[in-house]
Structures are given as C-alpha cells and as structure tokens.
Coordinates of C-alpha atoms in Angstrom, one line a residue:
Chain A
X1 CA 3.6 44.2 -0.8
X2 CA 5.2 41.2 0.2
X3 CA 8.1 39.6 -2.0
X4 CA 5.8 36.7 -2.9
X5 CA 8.9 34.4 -4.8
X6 CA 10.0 34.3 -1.0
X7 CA 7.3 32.8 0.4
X8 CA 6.6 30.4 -2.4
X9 CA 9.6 29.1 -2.0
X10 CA 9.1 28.6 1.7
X11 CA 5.8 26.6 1.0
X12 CA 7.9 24.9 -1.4
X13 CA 10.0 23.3 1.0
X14 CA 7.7 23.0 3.7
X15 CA 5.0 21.2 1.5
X16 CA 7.3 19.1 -0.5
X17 CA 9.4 17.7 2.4
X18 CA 13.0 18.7 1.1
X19 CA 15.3 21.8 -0.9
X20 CA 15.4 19.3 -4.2
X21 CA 12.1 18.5 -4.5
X22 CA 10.9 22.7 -4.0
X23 CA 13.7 23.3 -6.8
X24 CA 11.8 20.9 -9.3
X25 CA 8.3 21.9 -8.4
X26 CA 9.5 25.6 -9.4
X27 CA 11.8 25.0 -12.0
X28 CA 14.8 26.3 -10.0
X29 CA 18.3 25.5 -9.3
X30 CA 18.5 24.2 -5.2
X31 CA 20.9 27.2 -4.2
X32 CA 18.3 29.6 -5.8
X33 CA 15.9 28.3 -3.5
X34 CA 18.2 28.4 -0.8
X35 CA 18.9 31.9 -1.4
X36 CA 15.8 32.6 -1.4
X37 CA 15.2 31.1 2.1
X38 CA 17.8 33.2 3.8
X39 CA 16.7 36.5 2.0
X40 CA 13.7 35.6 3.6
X41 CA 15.3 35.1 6.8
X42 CA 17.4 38.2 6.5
X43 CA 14.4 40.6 6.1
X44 CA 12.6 38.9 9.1
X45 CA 15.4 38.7 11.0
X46 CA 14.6 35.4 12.2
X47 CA 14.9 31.9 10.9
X48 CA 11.8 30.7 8.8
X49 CA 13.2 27.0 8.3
X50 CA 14.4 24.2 11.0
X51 CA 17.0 22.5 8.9
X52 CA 16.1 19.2 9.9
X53 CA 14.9 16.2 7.4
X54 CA 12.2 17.1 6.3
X55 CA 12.9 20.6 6.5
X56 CA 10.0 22.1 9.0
X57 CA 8.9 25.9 9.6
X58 CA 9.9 27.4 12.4
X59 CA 6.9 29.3 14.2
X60 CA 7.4 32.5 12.2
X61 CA 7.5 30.2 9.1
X62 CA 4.1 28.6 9.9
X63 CA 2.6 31.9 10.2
X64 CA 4.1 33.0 6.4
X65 CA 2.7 29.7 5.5
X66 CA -0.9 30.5 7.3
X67 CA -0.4 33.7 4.7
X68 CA 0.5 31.9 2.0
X69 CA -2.1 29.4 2.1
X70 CA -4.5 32.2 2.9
X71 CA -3.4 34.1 -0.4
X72 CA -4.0 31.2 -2.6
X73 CA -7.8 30.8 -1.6
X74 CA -8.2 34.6 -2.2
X75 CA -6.6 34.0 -5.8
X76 CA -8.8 31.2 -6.6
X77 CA -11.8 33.6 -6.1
X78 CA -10.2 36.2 -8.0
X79 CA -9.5 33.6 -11.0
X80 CA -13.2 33.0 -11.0
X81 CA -14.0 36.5 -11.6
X82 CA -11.2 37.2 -13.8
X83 CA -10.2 33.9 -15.7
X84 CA -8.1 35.7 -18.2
X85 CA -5.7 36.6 -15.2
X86 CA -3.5 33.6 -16.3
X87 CA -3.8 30.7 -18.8
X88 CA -2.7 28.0 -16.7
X89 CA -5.8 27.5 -14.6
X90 CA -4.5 24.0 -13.3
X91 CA -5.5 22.9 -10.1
X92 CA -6.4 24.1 -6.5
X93 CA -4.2 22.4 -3.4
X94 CA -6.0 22.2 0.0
X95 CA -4.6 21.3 3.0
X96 CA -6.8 19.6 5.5
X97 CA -6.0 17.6 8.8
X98 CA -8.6 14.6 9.5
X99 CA -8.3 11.6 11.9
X100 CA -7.7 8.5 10.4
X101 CA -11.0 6.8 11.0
X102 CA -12.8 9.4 9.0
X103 CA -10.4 9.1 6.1
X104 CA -10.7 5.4 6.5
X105 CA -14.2 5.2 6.2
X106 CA -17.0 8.4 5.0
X107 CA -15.0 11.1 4.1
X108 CA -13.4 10.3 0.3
X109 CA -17.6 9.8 -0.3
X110 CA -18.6 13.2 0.5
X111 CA -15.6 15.2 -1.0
X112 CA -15.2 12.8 -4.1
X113 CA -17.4 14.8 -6.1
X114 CA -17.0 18.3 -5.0
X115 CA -12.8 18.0 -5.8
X116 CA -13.8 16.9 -9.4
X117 CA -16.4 19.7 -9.8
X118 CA -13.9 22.0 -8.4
X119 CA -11.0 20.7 -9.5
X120 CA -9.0 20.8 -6.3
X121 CA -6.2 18.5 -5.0
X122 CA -6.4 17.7 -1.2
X123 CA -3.8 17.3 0.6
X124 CA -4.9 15.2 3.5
X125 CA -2.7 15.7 7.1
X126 CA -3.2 12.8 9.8
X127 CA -3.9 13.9 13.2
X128 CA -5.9 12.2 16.1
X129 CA -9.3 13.8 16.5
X130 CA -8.5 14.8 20.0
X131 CA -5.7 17.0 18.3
X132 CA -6.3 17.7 15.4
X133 CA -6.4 22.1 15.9
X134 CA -2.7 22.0 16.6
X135 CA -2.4 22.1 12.7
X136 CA -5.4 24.4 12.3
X137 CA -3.6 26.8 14.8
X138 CA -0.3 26.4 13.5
X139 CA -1.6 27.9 10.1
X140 CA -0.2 24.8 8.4
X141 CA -3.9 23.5 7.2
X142 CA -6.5 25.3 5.9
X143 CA -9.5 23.2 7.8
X144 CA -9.3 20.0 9.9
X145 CA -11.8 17.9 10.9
X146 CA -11.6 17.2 15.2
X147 CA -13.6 16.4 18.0
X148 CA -13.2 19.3 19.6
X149 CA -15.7 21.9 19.0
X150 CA -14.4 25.8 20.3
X151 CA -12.6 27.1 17.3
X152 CA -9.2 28.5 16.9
X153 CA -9.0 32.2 15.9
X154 CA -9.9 33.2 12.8
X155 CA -12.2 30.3 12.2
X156 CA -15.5 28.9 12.3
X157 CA -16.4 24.9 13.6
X158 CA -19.8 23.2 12.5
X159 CA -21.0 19.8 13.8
X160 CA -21.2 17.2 11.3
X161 CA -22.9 14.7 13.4
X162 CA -20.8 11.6 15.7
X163 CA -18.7 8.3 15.1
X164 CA -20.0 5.6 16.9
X165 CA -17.2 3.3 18.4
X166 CA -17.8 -0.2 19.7
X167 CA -15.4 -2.1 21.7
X168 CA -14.6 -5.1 19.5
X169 CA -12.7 -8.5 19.3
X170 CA -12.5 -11.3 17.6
X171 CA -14.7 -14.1 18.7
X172 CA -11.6 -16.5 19.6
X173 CA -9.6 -14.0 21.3
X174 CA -13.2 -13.2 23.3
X175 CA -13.2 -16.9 24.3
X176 CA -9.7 -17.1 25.3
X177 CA -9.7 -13.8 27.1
X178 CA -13.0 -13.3 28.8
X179 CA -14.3 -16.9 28.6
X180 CA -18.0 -15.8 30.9
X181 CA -17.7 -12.2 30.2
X182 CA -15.6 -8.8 30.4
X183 CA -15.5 -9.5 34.0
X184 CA -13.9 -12.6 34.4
X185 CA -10.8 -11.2 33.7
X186 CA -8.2 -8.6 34.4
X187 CA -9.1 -6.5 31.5
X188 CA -5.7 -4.6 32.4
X189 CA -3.8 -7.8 31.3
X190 CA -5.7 -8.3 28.2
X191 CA -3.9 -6.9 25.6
X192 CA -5.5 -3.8 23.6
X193 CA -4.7 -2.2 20.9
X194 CA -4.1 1.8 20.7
X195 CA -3.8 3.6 17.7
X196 CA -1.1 6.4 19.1
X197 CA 0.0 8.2 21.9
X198 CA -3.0 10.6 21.8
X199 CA -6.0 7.9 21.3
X200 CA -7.8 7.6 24.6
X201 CA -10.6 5.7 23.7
X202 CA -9.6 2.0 25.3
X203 CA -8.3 4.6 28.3
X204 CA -11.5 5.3 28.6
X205 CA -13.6 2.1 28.1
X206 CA -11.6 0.5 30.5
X207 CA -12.4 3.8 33.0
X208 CA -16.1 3.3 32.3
X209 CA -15.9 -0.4 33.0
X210 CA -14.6 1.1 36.6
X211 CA -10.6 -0.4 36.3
X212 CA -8.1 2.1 37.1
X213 CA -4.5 2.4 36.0
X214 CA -2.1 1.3 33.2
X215 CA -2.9 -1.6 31.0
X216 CA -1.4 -3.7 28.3
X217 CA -1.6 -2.3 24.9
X218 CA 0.3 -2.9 21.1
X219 CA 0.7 0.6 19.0
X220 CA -0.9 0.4 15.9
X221 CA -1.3 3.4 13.7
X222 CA -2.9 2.4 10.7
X223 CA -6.8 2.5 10.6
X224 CA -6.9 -1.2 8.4
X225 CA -4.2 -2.4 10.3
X226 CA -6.2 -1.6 13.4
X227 CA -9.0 -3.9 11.9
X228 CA -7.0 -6.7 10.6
X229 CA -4.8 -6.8 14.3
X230 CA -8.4 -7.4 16.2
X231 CA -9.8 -9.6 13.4
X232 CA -6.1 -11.8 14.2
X233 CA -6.7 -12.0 17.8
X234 CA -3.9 -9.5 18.7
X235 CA -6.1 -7.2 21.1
X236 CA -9.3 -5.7 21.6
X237 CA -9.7 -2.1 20.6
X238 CA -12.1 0.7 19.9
X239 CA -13.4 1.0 15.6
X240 CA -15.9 2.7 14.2
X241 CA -18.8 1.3 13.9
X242 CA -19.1 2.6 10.2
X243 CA -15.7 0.3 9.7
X244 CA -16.5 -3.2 10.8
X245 CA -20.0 -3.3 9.4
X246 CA -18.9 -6.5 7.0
X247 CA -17.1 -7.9 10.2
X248 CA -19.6 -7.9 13.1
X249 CA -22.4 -9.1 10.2
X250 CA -19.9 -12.3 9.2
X251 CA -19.0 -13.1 13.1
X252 CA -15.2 -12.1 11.9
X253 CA -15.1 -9.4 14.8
X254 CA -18.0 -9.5 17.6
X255 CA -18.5 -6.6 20.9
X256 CA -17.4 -6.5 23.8
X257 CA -20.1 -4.9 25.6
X258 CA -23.2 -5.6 23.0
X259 CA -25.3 -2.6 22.6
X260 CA -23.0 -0.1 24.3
X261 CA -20.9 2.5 21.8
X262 CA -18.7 5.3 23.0
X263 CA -19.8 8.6 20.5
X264 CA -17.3 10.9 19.1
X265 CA -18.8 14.1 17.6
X266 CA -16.7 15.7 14.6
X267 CA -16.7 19.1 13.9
X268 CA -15.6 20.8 10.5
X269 CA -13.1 23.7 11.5
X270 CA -12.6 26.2 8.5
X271 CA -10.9 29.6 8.0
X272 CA -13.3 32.5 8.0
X273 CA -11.3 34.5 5.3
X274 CA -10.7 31.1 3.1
X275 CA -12.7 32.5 0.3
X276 CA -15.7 30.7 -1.5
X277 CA -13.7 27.4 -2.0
X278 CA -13.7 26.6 1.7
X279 CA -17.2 28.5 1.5
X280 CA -18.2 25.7 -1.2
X281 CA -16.8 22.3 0.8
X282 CA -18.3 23.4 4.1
X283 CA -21.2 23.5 2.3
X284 CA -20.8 20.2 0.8
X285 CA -19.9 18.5 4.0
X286 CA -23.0 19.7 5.6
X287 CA -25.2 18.4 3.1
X288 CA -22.9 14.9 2.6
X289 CA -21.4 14.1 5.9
X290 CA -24.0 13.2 8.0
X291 CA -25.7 10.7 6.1
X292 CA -22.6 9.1 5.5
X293 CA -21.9 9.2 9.4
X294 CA -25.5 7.6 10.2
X295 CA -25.0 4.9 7.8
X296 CA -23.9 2.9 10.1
X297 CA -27.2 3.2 12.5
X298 CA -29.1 1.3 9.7
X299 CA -26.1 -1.0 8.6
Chain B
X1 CA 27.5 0.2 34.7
X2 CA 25.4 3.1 33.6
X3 CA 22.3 4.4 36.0
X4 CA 19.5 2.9 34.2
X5 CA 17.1 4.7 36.6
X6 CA 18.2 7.7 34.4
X7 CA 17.8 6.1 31.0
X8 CA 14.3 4.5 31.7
X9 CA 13.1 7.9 32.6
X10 CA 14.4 9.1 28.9
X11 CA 13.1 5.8 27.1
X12 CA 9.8 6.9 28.7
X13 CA 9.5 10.2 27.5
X14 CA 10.1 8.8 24.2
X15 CA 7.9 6.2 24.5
X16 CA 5.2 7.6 26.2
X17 CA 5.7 11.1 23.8
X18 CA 5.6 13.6 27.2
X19 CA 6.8 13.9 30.8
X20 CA 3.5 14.0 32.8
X21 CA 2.7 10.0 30.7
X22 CA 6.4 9.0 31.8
X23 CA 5.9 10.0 35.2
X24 CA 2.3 7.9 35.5
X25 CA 3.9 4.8 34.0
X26 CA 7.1 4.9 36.5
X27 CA 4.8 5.8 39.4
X28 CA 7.1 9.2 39.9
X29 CA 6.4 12.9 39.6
X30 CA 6.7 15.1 36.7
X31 CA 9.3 17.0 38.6
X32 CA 11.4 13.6 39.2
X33 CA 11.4 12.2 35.4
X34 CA 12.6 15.9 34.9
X35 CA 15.5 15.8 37.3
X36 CA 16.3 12.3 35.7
X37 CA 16.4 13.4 32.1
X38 CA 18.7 16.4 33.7
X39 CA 21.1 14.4 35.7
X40 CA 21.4 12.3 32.4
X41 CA 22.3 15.3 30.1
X42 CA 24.8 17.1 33.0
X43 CA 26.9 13.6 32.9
X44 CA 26.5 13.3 29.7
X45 CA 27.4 16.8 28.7
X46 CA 24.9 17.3 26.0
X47 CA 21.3 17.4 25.7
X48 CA 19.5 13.9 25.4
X49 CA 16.1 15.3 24.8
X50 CA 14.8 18.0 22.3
X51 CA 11.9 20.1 24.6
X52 CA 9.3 19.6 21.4
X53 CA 5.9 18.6 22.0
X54 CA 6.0 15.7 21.9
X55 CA 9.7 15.4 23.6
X56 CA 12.0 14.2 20.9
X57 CA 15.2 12.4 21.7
X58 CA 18.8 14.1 20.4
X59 CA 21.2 11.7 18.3
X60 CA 22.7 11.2 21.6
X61 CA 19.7 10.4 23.1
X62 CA 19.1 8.2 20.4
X63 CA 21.7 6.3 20.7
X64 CA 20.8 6.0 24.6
X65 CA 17.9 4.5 23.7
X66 CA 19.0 2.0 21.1
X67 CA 21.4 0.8 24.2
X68 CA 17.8 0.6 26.1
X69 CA 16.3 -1.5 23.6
X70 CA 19.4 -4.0 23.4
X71 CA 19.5 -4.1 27.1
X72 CA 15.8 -4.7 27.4
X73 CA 15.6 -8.3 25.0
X74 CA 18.8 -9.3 27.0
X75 CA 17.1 -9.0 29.5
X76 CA 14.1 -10.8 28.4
X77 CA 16.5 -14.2 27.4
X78 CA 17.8 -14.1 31.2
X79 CA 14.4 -14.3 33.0
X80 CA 13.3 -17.3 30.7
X81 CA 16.5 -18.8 31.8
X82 CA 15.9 -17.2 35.2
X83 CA 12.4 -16.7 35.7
X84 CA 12.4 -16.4 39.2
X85 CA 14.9 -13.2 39.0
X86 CA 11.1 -11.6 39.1
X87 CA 8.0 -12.6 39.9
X88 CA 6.3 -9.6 37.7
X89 CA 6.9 -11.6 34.4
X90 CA 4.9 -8.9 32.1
X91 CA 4.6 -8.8 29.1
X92 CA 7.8 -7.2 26.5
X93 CA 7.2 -4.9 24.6
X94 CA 8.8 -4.9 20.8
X95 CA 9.1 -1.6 18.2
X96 CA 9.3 -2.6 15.0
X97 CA 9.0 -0.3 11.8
X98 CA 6.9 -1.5 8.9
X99 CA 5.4 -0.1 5.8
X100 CA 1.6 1.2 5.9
X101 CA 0.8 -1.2 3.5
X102 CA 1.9 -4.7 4.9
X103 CA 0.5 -3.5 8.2
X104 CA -3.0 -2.7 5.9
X105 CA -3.1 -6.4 4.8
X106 CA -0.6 -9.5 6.2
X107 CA 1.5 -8.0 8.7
X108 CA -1.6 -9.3 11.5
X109 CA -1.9 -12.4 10.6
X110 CA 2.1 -13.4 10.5
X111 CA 2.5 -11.8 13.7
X112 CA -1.1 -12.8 15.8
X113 CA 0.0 -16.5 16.8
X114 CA 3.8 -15.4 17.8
X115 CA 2.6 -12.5 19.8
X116 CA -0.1 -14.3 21.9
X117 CA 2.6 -16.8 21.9
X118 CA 5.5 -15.0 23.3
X119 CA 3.4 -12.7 25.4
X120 CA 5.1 -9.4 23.3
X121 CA 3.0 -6.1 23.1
X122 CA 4.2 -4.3 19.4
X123 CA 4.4 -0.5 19.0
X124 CA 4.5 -0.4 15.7
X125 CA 5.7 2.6 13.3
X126 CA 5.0 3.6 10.1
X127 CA 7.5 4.3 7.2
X128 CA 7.9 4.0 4.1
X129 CA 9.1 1.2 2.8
X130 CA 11.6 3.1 0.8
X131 CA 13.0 4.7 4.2
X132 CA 12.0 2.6 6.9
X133 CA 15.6 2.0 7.7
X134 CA 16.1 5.5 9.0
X135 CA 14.4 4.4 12.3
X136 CA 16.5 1.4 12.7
X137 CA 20.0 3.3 12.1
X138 CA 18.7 5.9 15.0
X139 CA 18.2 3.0 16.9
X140 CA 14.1 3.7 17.6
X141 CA 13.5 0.3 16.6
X142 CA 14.9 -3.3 17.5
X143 CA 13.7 -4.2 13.7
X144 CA 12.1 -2.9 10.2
X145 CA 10.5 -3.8 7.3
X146 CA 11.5 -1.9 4.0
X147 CA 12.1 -2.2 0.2
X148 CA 16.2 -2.2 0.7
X149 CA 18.3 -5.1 0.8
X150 CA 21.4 -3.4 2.9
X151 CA 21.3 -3.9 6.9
X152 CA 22.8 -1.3 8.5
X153 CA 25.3 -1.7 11.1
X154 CA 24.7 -4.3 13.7
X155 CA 21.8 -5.4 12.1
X156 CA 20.8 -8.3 9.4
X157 CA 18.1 -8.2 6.7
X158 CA 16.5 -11.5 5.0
X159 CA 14.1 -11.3 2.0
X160 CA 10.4 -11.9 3.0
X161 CA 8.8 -11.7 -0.6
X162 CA 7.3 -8.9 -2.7
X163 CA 4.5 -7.3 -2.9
X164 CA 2.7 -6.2 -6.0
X165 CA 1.3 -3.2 -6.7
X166 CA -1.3 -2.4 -9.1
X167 CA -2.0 1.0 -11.0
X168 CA -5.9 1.5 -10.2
X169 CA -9.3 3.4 -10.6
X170 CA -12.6 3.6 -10.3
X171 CA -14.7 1.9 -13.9
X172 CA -16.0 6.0 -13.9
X173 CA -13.1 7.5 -13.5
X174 CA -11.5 5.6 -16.4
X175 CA -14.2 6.4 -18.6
X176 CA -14.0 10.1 -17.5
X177 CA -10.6 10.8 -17.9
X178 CA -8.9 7.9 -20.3
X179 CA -12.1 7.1 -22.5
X180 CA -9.8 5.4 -25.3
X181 CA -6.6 4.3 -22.5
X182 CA -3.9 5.6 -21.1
X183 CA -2.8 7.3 -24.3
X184 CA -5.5 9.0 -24.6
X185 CA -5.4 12.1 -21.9
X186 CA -2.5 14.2 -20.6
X187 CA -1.8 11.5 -17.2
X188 CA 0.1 14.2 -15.7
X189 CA -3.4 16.6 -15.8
X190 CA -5.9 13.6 -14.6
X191 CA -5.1 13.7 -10.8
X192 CA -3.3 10.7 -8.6
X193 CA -3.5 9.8 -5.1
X194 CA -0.3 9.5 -3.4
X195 CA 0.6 8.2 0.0
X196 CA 3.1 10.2 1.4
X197 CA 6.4 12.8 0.4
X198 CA 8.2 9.5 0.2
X199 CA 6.0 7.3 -1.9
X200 CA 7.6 7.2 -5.1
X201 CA 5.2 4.4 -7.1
X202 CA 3.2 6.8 -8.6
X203 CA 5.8 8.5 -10.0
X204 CA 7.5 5.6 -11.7
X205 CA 4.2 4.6 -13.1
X206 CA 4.1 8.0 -14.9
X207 CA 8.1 7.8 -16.0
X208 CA 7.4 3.9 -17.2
X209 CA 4.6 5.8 -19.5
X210 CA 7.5 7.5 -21.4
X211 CA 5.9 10.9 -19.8
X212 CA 8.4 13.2 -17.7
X213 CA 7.6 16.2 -15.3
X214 CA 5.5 16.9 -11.9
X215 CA 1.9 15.8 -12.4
X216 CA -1.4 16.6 -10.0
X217 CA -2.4 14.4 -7.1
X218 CA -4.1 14.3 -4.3
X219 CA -1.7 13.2 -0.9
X220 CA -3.6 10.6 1.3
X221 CA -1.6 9.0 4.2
X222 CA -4.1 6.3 5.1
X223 CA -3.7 2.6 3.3
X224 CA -7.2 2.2 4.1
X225 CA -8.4 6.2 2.7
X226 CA -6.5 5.5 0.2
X227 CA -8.2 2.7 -1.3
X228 CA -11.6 4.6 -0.1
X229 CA -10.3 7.9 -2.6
X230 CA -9.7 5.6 -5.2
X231 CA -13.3 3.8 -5.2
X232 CA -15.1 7.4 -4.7
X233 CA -13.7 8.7 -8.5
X234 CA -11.2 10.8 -6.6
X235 CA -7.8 9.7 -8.7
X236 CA -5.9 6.7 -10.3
X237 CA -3.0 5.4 -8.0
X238 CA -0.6 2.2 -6.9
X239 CA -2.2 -0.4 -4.5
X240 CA -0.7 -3.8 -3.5
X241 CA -3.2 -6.3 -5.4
X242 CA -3.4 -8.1 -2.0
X243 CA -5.4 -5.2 -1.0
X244 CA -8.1 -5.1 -3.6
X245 CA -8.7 -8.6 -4.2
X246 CA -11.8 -7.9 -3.6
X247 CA -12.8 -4.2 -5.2
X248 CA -11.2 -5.9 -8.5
X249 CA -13.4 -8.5 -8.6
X250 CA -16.5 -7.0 -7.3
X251 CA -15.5 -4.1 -10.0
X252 CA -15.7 -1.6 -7.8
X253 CA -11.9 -0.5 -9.0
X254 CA -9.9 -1.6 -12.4
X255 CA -6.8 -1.2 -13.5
X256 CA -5.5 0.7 -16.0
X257 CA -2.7 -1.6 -17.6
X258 CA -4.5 -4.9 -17.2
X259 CA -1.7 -7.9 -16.8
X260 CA 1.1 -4.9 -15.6
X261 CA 2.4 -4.8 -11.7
X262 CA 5.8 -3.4 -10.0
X263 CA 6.8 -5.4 -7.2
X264 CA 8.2 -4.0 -4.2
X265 CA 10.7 -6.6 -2.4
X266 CA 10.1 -6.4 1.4
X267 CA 12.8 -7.0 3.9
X268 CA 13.0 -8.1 7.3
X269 CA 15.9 -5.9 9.1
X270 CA 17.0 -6.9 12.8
X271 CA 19.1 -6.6 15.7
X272 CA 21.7 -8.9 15.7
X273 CA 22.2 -8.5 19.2
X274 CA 18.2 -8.9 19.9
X275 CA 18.9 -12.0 21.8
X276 CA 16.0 -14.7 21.2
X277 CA 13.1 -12.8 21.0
X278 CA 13.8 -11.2 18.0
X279 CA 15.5 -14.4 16.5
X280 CA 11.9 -16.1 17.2
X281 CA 10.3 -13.4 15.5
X282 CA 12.3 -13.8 12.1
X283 CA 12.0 -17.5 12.1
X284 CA 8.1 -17.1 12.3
X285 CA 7.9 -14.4 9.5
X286 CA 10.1 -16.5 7.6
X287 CA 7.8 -19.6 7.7
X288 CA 4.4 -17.7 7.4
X289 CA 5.4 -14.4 5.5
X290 CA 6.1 -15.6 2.3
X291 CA 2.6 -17.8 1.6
X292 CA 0.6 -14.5 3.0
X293 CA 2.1 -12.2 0.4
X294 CA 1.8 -15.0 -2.7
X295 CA -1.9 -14.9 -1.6
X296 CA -2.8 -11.7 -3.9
X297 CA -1.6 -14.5 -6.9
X298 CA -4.1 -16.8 -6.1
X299 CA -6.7 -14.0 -5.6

C-alpha cells in the first residue's frame, strides 16, 4: 500500500495554506514535514508541491489529493461499521466548491442540519457557477455545486432546481440613469457591476436587450457587497432573486426590466465512490434544496 | 520611453484574466496580444507572464504593471488639466484591495457619491485584512485597506477607524452546545466558522479563553454565508457588530460573551504617486469613513 504519512502531509499543506501550519495540525517539526514532501517527490519522481505562498499541488499532487480525499470518505464508512477502529471519532472534513450566491443565500439552511447530525466540517471553496468543475476535476473538492450539468469523470450531477436573477438598481440611480426607461440610455455607459472575471450575467442582459460590445463595469466579489454597491447607486447588476427579497419589498432596490428574470439552474456534482456521507448529503439536498430555491417565487 | 503598446497588452491579460478577453477589449487578435506579451519578455529578458489559467503576471511583470497603474492616474490629472488631449474622456478605472467584511457593510456607501462623482469604475479585491498589503507591495493595486499600520514603500496609510467584531451564534446553538456558558463544553470540540486560511479572530477568541490547541470549524469564504451558517446552527464565530445589527436584535443570533468585542483597526494604504484621483479618494473616506464604522455603536 501507499505510504499514507506521505500523503497526509501533502493534504496538510495543501489544505492548510503553508509548511507551519501542516506541522501544528500534525504535531510535527516543519523539516519533518518537509521531508516528507520530497520523499514523496522522490518516489514519484516528480514534484507534488509548487512552492509558492500558499504552497499549491502541482497536477500530480491534486491527483494524490483526489486519493486522499477519496480514502477519507471510505474510512468514515468503515468507522461506522467498526467504531472501535479508533477512539478519537472527531469530526468529518468535506470539501465542497459553491458559487457565492448560493452560499450567500439557501444553502447553510439545507446542510445546517445534516453537518450536526453527521458531525462533519465543510470546507466551502468559492467558484463562479459557470466554473465551478475545474475544482471537481482537479480532485481538489469532493462535490461542487455549478451550472453546468455533464459531469466530470467519476461522478454523478443531479438538478436541484434554478436561481432566478433580476436585473436590479436602486431607485435613484434608475432615475438618474434611465430617467423614461432602459432605452433612453446608453446602457454601455451605465456603470454595472460584475462580480469577477467569469460572471457573465450583465454580459448577457445587456446581449438580450440587443447592445453589442464592451461596457462599463466595477469588480465586486463579494455577494453582500454586491447588494450594498447597487443599494448605493454604484451600478446596476444581476442578484438573486432569493437575495433582495427585503429590498425590492422596501423600494431599497427596484428592476430593471419588471417581470423579466434570467434562470440559472444548479446542479449537485458528487463523487460516485464518496461513500454513504456524500450518499447521505446528496440525499439531503434533494429533499432541502429546492424549496429553499422556490422560496423566492412566493416571497 | 518604454512601448506602452506592449505593457497595455500585459495589463490586459492581467486584468481581463486571459488572452482571447485582452484581445476583445484592445480590438486586436489573440495572436497579436500574444506577440505583444513576447516582444515584452525578449527585451525584457525574462518572462512577464506565468502561462496559468488565468495568466498570472511574474514579479517582473508585476512590477510592469504597478508602473501601468502609476502611469494611468498621471494620466488621469493631465486630461482634467487637458481635457481636449482626447475627446474619449471614459471613465478610470481604480483597483483597490479591501477586506470581505468592510466591503459586506460600509465600504458602498463611503465610496457611491465619489465614484458617480469622479466617473471611476473600482475592481475591487478581496484580502484579508491581516494581509491585504501583499497586493499593494506587488503593485496589483493603486491602494488597500488592511489591519496594519506600516505603508510599504512608496505608499502612505492613515487610520480610518475600527471595526468590532463580535463572537456569535445562533439562541439553539448556545443552548446545544454551551447550556451553562462558555465554560461549560470543550470550545475547541463545538465547531467554528472561519473565513478564510488567513482569518485569525477565531483563533484569538479561543486563546483569550485560556484554551490552547487546533479546534474544529467549518471554513466559509463568503461575509454574507458566513453570517447565513451562523443563523442556521452551523457554528459560533467572529462577525463585525455592524453586520448583525439587525440578527442581534431581532435574536435571530447572540453572543456568547455579552459586553466583550476585539476591534480590528482599518487602514487606508495609497499611492503616493496616485496623483489626484487617489488623493480625492482618501480625503472622502476620511470625512465619511469614520461616522459609517461608529454606526454599529449606536446600533
């Protein structure tokens, strides 16, 4: 078998962003890790770790790590069968990659319970829904939730229903900007806002509304912040409708195009061979999630 | 003077995180920002770009685009003095690195007026405010907002205010897991949420308890999910109060030292060669800033 103080220390590293921080989670000295690290190395023959800061796995590392992570769902099983195979039954870390509007808004509902029950810690990785697989095929997550619905290899995608996105405003920045409607204006000179480099979503509003070309936008990669720049008059952008409930109801924030919403479907992208924990939350998130995504049809 | 056809081609790679974006905002091919970037690196002698997905820039090439930066709010002051130098007077565009939470909570409203104001798009980054100042030193951003006092070189820092963070939970999870207080359950065994590798506040919670040694939590990189974990029972952690005016008194979270906070100082870091733009900037945050973040007193 596989030298398994190896590759913990690998998954050390990689998952607690540095050589110090691995050496306290395991109790060991920094060069011990480190020596660990190259043995590693030497028996692959190839580098595992990109010294860089945060140290990150090279693509042989991330497919030890997809292993590693892989391991630990099978011995979560096991200890349910067997839980006299060790004392210490603390618990369970999961990795998972989500965008940010569904950890901004439904999902800490529908998992709240079943990470008590189970006792697991999450540990929750941003990525855009458009990308989110890049993680999933990487091996560095164990699930991730994306819009996308073909899976990776290996792994299984379910539809959990769709986020509705409005195009929204402020009422003030409406009145200055598109004083008798969305066409009395350049809406390429009306500043947006974009969450990141991979959010198409004004791209495409602005497509639909038949403008073509580049257009004004601020960067703003923070779900809340997103929220609280439109509800300043900073830009229009593209929200949830789940998010600004509370704000179109007050007048805070109001649409652009009343009635009209862009859907997003999510899909829940788990390993096959992750054992019955991933087994247990896909079945939670089938029966949770898309209530909690069709809340805001009634809101 | 330098080719800056050659260095706008690199900032937009940057920028625009790929080649094929870079080429659609300079109107060129793929094949041209490609030769550009090359022509760069063979004068240069060394690489400007690492070939990642997305493209990142080398230390040289981050220096190149620090220069960029500088030149580009130069340029800014000279068509206000010379407006007619061109007649496409866009609008600028600012990077500035802030913390997740300000940019949750005041950051909008400081900024809103002064942006519409000075017609300046912001792509704003997130860091923590306990290393924001790494993106400032490589010259990514023209300014920063972080928990240290010392500018680096070039640049100047001023002190905005704090921001006070609260150690909080849900009313069940308090009665689940500290029925009779804090003292009463193992805090390292009753899981956290925590922000990021670099957030450190829950972990000086724990050490201010008297208790030493790793403890479980949950990581949640969204100020917004973060506050959501928290209200669905899914751990204890450190929010700024300013955030959860509202959960507190609604009682929808509580927190478990009652009267106890740890502020965090915040401050503003900037270009001292960032000509007028930036100078306006810090004037405004240093007339509206302070009375946003004193608002979580009055809450």
């Amino acid at each position: 078998m596989l030298d398994y103080k190896l590759l913990a220390a690998l998954a050390a590293v990689v998952e607690q962003g540095g050589f110090e921080r691995a050496a306290n989670l395991l109790g060991l000295s920094q060069s011990a890790i480190s020596q660990r690290i190259k043995l590693l190395e030497a028996r692959l023959g190839a580098p595992v770790l990109v010294r860089a800061s945060p140290p990150q796995a090279t693509a042989a590392g991330q497919r030890l790590l997809n292993h590693v992570q892989q391991v630990r769902l099978l011995e979560r099983d096991l200890r349910h069968d067997l839980p006299q195979i060790d004392s210490d039954a603390g618990r369970t870390r999961l990795r998972v990659a989500l965008n940010a509007d569904s950890l901004a808004t439904w999902w800490a509902a529908a998992v709240a319970p079943w990470c008590e029950r189970e006792r697991v810690l999450l540990d929750q990785q941003l990525e855009d829904q458009d990308v989110g697989l890049r993680r999933m095929r990487s091996g560095e997550v164990a699930a991730c939730l994306c819009a996308v619905e073909q899976p990776v290899a290996g792994a299984r995608s379910m539809l959990l229903g769709e986020m509705r996105y409005l195009a929204v405003a402020s009422p003030a920045f409406v009145a200055r900007h598109f004083p008798s409607g969305l066409g009395s204006a350049d809406v390429r000179k009306v500043p947006a806002v974009v969450f990141g480099p991979d959010d198409q979503l004004q791209h495409r509003f602005i497509r639909q509304l038949g403008v073509e070309g580049d257009f004004d936008y601020h960067l703003c990669p923070s779900s809340e912040g997103f929220v609280r720049m439109l509800q300043a008059g900073v830009g229009w952008g593209m929200v949830p409708a789940l998010q600004v409930t509370a704000e179109l109801r007050s007048g805070q924030l109001c649409e652009l195009l009343p009635g009209w919403s862009q859907p997003v479907p999510l899909y829940w992208h788990y390993w096959r061979t992750g054992g019955q924990l991933l087994e247990g939350l896909t079945a939670e998130l089938a029966r949770r999630a898309p209530a909690l995504l069709a809340a805001d049809v009634q809101g």
